[in-house]
mmCIF file of N, CA and C and ligand atoms in Angstrom:
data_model
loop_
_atom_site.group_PDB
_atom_site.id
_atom_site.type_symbol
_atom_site.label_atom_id
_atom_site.label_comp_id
_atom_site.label_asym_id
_atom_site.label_seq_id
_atom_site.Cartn_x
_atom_site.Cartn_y
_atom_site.Cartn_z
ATOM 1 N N UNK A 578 -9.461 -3.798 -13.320
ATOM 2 C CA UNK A 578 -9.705 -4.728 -12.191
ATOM 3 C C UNK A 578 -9.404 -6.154 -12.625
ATOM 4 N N UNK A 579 -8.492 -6.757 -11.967
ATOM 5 C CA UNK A 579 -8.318 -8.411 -12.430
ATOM 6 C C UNK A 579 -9.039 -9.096 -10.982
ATOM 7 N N UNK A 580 -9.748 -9.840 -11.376
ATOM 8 C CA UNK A 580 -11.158 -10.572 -10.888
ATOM 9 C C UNK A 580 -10.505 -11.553 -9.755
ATOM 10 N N UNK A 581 -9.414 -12.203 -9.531
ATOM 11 C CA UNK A 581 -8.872 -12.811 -9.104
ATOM 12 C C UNK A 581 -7.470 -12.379 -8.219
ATOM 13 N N UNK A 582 -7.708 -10.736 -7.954
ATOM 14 C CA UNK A 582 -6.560 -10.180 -7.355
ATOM 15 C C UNK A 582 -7.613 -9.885 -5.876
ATOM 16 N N UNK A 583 -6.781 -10.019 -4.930
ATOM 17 C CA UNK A 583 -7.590 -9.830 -3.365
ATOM 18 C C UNK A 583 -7.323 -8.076 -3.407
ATOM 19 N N UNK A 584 -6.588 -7.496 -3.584
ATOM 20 C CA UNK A 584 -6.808 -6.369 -3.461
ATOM 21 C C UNK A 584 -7.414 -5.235 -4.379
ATOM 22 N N UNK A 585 -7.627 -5.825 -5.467
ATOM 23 C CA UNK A 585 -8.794 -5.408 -6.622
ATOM 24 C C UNK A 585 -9.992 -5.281 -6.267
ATOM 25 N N UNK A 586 -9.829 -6.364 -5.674
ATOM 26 C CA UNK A 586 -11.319 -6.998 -5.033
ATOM 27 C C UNK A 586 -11.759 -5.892 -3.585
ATOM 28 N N UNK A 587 -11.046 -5.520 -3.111
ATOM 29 C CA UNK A 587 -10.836 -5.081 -1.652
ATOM 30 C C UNK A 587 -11.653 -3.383 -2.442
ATOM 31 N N UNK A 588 -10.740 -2.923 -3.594
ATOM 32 C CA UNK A 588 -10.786 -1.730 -4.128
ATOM 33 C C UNK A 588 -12.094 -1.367 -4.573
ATOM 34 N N UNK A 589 -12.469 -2.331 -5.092
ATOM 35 C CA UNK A 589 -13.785 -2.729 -5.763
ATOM 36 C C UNK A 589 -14.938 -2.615 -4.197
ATOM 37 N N UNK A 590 -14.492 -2.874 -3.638
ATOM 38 C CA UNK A 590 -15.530 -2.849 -2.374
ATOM 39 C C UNK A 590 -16.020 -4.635 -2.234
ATOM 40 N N UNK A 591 -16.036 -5.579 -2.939
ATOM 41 C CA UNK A 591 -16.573 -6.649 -2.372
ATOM 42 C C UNK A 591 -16.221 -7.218 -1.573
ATOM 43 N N UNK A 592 -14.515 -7.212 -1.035
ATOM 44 C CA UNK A 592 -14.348 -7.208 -0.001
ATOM 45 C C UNK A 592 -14.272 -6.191 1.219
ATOM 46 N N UNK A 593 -14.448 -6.457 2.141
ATOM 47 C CA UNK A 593 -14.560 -5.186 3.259
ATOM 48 C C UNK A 593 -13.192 -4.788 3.780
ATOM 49 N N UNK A 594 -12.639 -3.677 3.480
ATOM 50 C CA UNK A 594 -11.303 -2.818 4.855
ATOM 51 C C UNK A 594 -12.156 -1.775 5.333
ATOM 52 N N UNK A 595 -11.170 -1.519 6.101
ATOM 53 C CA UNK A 595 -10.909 -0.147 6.399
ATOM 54 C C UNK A 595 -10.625 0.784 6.323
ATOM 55 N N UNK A 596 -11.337 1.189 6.000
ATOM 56 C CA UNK A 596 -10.432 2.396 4.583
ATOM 57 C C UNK A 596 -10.061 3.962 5.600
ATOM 58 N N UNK A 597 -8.754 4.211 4.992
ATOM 59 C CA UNK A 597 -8.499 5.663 4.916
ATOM 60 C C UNK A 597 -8.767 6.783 4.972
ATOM 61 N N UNK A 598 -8.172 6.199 3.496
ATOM 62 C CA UNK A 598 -8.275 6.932 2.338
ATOM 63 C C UNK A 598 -8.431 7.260 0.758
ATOM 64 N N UNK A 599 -8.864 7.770 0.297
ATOM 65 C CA UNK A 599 -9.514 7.285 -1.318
ATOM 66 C C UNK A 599 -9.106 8.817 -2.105
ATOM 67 N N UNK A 600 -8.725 8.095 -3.563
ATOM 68 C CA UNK A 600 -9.134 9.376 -4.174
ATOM 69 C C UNK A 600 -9.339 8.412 -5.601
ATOM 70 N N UNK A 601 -8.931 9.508 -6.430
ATOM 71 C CA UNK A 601 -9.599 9.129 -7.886
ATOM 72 C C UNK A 601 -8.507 7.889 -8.494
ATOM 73 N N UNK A 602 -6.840 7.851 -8.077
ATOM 74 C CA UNK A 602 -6.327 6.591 -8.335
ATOM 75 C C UNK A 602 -5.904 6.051 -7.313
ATOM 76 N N UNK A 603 -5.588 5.978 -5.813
ATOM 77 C CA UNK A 603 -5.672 5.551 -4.966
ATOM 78 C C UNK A 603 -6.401 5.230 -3.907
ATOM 79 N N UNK A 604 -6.098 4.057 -3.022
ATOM 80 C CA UNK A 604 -6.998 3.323 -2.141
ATOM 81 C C UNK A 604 -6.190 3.005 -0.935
ATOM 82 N N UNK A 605 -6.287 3.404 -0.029
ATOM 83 C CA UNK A 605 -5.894 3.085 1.002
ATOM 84 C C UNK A 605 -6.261 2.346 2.452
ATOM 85 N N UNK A 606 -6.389 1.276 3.135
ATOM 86 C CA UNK A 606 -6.756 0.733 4.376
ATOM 87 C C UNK A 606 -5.795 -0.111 4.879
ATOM 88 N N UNK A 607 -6.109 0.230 6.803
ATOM 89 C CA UNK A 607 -5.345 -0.473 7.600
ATOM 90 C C UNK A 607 -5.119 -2.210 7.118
ATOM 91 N N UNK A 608 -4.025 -2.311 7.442
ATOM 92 C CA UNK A 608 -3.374 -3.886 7.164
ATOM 93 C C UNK A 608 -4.281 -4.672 8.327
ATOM 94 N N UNK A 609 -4.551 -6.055 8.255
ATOM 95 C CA UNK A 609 -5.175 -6.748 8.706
ATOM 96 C C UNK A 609 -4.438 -7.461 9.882
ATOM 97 N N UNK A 610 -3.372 -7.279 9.258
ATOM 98 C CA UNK A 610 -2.318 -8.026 10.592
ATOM 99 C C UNK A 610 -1.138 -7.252 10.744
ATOM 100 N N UNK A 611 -1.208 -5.859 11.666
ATOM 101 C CA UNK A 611 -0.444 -4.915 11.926
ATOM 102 C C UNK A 611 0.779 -5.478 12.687
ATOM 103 N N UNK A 612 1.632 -4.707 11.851
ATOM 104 C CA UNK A 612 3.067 -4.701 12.471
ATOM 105 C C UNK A 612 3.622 -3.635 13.409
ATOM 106 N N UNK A 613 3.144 -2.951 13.401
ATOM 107 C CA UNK A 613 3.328 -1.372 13.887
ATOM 108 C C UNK A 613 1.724 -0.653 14.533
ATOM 109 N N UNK A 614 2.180 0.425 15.222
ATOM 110 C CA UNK A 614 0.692 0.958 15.622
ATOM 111 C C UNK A 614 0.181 1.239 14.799
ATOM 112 N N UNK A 615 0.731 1.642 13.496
ATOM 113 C CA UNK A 615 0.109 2.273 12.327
ATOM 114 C C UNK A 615 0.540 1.168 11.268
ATOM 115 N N UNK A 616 0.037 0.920 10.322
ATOM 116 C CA UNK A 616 0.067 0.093 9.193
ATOM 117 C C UNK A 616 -0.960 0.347 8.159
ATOM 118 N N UNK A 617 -0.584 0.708 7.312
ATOM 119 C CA UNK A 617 -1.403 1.348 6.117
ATOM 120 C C UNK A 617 -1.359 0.654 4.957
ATOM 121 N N UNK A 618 -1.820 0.343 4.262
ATOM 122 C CA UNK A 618 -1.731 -0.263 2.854
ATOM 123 C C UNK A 618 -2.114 1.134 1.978
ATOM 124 N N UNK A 619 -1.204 1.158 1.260
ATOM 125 C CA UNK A 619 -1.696 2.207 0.285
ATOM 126 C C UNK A 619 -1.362 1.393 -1.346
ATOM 127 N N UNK A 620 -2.697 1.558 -2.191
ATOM 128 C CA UNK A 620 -2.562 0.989 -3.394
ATOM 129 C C UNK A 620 -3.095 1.514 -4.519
ATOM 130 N N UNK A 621 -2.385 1.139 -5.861
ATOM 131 C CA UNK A 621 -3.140 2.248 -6.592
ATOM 132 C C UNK A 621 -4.166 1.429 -7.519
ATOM 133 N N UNK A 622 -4.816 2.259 -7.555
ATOM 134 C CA UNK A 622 -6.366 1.124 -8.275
ATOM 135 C C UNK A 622 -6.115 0.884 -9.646
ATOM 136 N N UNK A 623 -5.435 1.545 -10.287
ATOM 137 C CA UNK A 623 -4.725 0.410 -11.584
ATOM 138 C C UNK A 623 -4.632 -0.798 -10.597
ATOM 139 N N UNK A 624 -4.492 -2.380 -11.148
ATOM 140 C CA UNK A 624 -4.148 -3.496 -11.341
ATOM 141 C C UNK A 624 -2.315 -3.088 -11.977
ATOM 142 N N UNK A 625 -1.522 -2.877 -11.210
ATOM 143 C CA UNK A 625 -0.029 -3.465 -11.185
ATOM 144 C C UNK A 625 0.147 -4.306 -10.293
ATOM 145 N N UNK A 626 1.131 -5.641 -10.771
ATOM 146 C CA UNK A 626 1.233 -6.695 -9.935
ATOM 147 C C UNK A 626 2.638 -6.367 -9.039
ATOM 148 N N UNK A 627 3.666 -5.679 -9.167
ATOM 149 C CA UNK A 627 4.857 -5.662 -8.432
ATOM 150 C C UNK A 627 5.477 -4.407 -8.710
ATOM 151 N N UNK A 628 6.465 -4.047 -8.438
ATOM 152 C CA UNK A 628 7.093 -3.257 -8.449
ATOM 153 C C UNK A 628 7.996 -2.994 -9.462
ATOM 154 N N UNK A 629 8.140 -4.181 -9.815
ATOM 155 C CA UNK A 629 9.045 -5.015 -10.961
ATOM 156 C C UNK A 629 8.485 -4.857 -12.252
ATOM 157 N N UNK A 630 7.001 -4.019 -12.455
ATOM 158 C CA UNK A 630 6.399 -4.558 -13.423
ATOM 159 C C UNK A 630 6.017 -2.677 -13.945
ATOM 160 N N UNK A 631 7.017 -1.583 -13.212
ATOM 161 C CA UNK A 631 6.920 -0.189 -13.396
ATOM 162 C C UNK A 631 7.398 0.205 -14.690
ATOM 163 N N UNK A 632 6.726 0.770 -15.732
ATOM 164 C CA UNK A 632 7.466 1.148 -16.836
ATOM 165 C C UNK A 632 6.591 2.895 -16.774
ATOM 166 N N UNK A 633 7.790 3.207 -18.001
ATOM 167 C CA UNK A 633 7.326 4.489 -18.376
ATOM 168 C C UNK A 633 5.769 4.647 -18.475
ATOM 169 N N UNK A 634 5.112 3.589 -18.737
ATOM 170 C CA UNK A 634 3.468 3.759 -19.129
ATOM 171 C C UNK A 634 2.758 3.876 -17.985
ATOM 172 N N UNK A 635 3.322 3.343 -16.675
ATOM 173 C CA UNK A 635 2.314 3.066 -15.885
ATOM 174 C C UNK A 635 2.964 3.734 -14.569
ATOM 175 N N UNK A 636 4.076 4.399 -14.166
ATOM 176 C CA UNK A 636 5.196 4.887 -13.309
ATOM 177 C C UNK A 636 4.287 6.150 -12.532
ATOM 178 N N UNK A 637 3.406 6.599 -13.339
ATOM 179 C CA UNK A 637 2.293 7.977 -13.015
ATOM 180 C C UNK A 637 1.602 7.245 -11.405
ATOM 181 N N UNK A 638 1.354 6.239 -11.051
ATOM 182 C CA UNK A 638 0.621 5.526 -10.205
ATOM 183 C C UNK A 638 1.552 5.534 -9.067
ATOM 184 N N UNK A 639 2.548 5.419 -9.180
ATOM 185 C CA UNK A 639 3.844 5.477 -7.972
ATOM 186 C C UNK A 639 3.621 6.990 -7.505
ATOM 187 N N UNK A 640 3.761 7.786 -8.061
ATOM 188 C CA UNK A 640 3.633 9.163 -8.228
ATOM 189 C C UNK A 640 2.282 9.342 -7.294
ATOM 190 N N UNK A 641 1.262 8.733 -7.646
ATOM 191 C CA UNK A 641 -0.300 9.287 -6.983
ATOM 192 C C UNK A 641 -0.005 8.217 -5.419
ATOM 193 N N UNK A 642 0.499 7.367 -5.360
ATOM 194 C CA UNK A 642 0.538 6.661 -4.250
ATOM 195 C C UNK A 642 1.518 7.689 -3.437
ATOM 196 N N UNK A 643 2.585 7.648 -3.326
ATOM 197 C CA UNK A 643 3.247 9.044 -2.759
ATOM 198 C C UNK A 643 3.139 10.062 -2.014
ATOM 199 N N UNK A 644 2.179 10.298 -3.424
ATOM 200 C CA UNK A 644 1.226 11.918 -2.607
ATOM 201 C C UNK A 644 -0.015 11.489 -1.679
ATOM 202 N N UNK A 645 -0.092 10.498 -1.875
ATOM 203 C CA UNK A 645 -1.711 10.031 -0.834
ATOM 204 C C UNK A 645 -0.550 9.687 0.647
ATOM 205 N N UNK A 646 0.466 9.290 0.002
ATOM 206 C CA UNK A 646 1.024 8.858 1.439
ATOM 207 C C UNK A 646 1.354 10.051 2.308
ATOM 208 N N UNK A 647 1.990 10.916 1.932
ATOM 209 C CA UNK A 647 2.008 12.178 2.745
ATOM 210 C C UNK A 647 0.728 12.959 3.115
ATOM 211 N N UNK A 648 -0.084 12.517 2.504
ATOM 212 C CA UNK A 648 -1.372 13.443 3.119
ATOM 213 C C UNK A 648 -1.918 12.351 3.939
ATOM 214 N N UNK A 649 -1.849 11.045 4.057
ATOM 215 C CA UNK A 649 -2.885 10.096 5.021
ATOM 216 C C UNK A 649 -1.410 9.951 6.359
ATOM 217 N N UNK A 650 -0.132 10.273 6.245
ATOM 218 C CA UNK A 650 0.917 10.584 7.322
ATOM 219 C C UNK A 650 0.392 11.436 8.058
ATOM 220 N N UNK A 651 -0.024 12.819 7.664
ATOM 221 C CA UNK A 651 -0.879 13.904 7.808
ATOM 222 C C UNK A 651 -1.608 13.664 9.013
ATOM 223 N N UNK A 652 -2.344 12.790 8.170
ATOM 224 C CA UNK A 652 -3.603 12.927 8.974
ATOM 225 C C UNK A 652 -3.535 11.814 10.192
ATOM 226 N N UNK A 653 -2.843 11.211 10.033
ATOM 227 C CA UNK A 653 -2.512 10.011 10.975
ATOM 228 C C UNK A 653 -1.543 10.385 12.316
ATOM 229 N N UNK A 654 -1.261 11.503 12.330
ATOM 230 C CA UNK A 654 -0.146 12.118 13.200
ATOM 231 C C UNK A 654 0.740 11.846 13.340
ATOM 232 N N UNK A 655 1.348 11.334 11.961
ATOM 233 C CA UNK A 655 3.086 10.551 11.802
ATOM 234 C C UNK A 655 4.132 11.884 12.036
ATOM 235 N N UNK A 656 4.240 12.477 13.110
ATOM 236 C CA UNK A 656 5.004 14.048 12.529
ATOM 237 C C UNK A 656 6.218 13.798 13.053
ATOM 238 N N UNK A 657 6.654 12.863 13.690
ATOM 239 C CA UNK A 657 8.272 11.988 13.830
ATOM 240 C C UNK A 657 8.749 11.449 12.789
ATOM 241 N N UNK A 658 7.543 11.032 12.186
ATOM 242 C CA UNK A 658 8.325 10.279 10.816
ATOM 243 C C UNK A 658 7.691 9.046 10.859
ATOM 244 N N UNK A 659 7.896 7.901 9.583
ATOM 245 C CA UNK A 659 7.594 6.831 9.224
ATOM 246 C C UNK A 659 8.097 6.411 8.551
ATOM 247 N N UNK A 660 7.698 4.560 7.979
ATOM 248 C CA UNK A 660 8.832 3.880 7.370
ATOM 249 C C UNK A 660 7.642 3.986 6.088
ATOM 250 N N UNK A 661 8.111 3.824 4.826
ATOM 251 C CA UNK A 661 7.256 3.061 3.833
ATOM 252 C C UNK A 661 7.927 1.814 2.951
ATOM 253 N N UNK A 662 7.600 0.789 3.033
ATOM 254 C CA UNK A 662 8.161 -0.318 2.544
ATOM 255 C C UNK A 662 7.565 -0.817 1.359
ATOM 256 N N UNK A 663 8.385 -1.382 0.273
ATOM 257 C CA UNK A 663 7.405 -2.282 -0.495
ATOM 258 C C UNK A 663 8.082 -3.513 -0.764
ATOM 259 N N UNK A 664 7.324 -4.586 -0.746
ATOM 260 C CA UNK A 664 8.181 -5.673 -0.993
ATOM 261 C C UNK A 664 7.546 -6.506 -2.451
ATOM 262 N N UNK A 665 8.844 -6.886 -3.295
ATOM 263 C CA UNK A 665 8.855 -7.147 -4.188
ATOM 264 C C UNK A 665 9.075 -8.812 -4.778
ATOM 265 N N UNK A 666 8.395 -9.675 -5.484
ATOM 266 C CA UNK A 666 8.571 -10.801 -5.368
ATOM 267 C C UNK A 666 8.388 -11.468 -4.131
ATOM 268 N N UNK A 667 9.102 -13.257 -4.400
ATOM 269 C CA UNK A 667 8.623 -14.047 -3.469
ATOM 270 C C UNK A 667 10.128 -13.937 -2.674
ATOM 271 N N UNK A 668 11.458 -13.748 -2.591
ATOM 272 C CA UNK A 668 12.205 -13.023 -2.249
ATOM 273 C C UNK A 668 12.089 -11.880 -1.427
ATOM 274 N N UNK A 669 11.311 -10.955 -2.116
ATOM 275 C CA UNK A 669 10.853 -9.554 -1.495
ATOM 276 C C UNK A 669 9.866 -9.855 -0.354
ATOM 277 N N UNK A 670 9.386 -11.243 -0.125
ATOM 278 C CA UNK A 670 8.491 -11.131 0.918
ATOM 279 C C UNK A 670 6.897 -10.470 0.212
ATOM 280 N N UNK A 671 6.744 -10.230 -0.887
ATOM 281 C CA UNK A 671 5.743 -10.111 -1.174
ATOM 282 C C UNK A 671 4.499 -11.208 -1.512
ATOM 283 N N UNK A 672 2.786 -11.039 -1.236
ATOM 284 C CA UNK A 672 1.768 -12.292 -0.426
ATOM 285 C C UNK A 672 1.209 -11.369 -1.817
ATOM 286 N N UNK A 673 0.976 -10.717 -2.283
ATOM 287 C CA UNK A 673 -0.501 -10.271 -3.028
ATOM 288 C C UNK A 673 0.033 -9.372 -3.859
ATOM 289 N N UNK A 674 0.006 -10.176 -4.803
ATOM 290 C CA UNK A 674 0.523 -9.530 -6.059
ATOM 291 C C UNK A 674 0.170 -8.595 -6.432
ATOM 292 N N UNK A 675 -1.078 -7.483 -6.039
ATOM 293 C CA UNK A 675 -1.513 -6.315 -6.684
ATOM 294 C C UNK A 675 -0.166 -5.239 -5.765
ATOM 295 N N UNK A 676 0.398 -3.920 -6.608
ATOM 296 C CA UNK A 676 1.422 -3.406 -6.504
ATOM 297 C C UNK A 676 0.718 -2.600 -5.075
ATOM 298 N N UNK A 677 1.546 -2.470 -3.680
ATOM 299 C CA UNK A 677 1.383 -1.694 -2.409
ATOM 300 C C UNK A 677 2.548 -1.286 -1.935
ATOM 301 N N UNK A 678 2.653 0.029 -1.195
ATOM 302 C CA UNK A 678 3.345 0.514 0.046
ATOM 303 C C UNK A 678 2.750 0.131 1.329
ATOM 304 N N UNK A 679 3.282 -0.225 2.269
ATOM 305 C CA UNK A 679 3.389 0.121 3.366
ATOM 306 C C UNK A 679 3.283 0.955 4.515
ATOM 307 N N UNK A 680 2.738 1.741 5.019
ATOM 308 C CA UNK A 680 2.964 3.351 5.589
ATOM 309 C C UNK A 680 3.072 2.314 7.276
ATOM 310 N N UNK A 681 4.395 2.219 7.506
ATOM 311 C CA UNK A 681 4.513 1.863 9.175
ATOM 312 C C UNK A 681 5.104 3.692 10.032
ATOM 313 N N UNK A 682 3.705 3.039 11.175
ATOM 314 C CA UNK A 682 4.613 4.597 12.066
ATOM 315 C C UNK A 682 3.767 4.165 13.564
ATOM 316 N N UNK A 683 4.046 5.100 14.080
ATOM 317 C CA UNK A 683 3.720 5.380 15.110
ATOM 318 C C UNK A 683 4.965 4.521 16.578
ATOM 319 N N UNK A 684 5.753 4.097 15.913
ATOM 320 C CA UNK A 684 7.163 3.450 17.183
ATOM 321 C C UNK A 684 8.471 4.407 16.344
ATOM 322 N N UNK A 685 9.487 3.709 17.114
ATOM 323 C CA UNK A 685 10.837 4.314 16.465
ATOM 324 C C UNK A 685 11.523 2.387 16.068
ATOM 325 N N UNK A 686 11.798 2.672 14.271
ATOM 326 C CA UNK A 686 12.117 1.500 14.020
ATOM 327 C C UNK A 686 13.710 1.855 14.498
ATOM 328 N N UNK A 687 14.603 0.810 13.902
ATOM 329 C CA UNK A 687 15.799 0.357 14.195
ATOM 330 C C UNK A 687 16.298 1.154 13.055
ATOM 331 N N UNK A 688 17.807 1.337 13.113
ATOM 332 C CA UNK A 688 18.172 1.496 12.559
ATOM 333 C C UNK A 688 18.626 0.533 10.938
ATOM 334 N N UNK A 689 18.470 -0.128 11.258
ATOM 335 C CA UNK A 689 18.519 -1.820 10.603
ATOM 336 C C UNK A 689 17.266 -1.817 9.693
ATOM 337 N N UNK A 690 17.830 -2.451 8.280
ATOM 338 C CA UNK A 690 16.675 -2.363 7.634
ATOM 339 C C UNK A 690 15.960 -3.749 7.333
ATOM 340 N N UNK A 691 16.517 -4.756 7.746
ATOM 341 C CA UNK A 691 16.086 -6.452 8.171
ATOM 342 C C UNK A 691 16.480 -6.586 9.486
HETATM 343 P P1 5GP B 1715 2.981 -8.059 1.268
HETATM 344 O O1 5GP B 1715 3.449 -9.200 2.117
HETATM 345 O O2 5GP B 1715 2.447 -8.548 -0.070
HETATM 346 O O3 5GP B 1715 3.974 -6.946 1.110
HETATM 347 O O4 5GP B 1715 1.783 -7.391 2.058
HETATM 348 C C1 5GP B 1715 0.499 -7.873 2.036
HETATM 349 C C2 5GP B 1715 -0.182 -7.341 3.256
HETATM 350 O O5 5GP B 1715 -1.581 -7.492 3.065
HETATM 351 C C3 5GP B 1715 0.173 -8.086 4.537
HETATM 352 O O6 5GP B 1715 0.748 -7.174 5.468
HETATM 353 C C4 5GP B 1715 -1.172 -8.649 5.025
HETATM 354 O O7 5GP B 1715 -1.316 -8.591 6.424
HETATM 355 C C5 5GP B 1715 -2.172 -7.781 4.290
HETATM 356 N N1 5GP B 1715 -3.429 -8.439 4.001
HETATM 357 C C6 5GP B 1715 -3.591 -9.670 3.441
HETATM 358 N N2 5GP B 1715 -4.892 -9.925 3.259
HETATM 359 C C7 5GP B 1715 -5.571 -8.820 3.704
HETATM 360 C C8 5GP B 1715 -6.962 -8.495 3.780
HETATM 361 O O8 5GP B 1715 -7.847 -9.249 3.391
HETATM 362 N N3 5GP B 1715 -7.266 -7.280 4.312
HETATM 363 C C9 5GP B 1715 -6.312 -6.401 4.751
HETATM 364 N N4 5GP B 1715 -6.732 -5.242 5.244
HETATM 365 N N5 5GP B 1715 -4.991 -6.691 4.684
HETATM 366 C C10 5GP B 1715 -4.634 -7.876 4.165
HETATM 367 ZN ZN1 ZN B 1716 -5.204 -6.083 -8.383
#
């Protein structure tokens, strides 16, 4: 847990979401400012800051985020399909440095990926 990450903090429970979904390395709750009918944050409770920051040591966490995402799709009634995004850097459009997917569903996006 780094003390100064908002979504550590979120994981940790001192701050309040909405949660999901949980398991033993992932955390999941609705985004605060939805883009889509569905908007999911899915994160893995290791402390990784980006995407950028995946090595052989720590790559197992991508892996558990994944599988939480297809089972909280599941349960969410994504059965058309969904987008999962992650954005990387200040470039990437990324606000909170602790490492997240995205789970957008419930419309039909564009074909267009910007
Ligand atoms: P990023 O831009 O880093 O890819 O995504 C960060 C996301 O976190 C944004 O979609 C933003 O709406 C969401 N967010 C920021 N602060 C909070 C918060 O306190 N609670 C929740 N549930 N979502 C948050
Ligand atoms: Zn963090």
């Amino acid at each position: 847990m780094k003390d100064d990450c908002l979504f550590c903090r979120i994981i940790a429970g001192d701050i309040p979401s909405s949660k999901v979904y949980e398991d033993e390395h992932v955390y999941a709750f609705r985004d605060i400012n939805p883009q889509a009918p569905v908007h999911i944050l899915v994160v893995p409770k290791q402390h990784v800051s980006c995407a950028d920051e995946i090595t052989g040591e720590n790559s197992i966490c991508v892996a558990h985020c994944f599988e939480a995402i297809a089972k909280i799709a599941g349960a969410e009634g994504l059965k058309s399909g969904y987008r999962v995004v992650n954005n990387c850097g200040s470039d990437g459009g990324q606000t909170v440095m602790h490492l997240h997917f995205h789970i957008l569903g419930g419309m039909k996006f564009s074909d267009k990926m910007i």
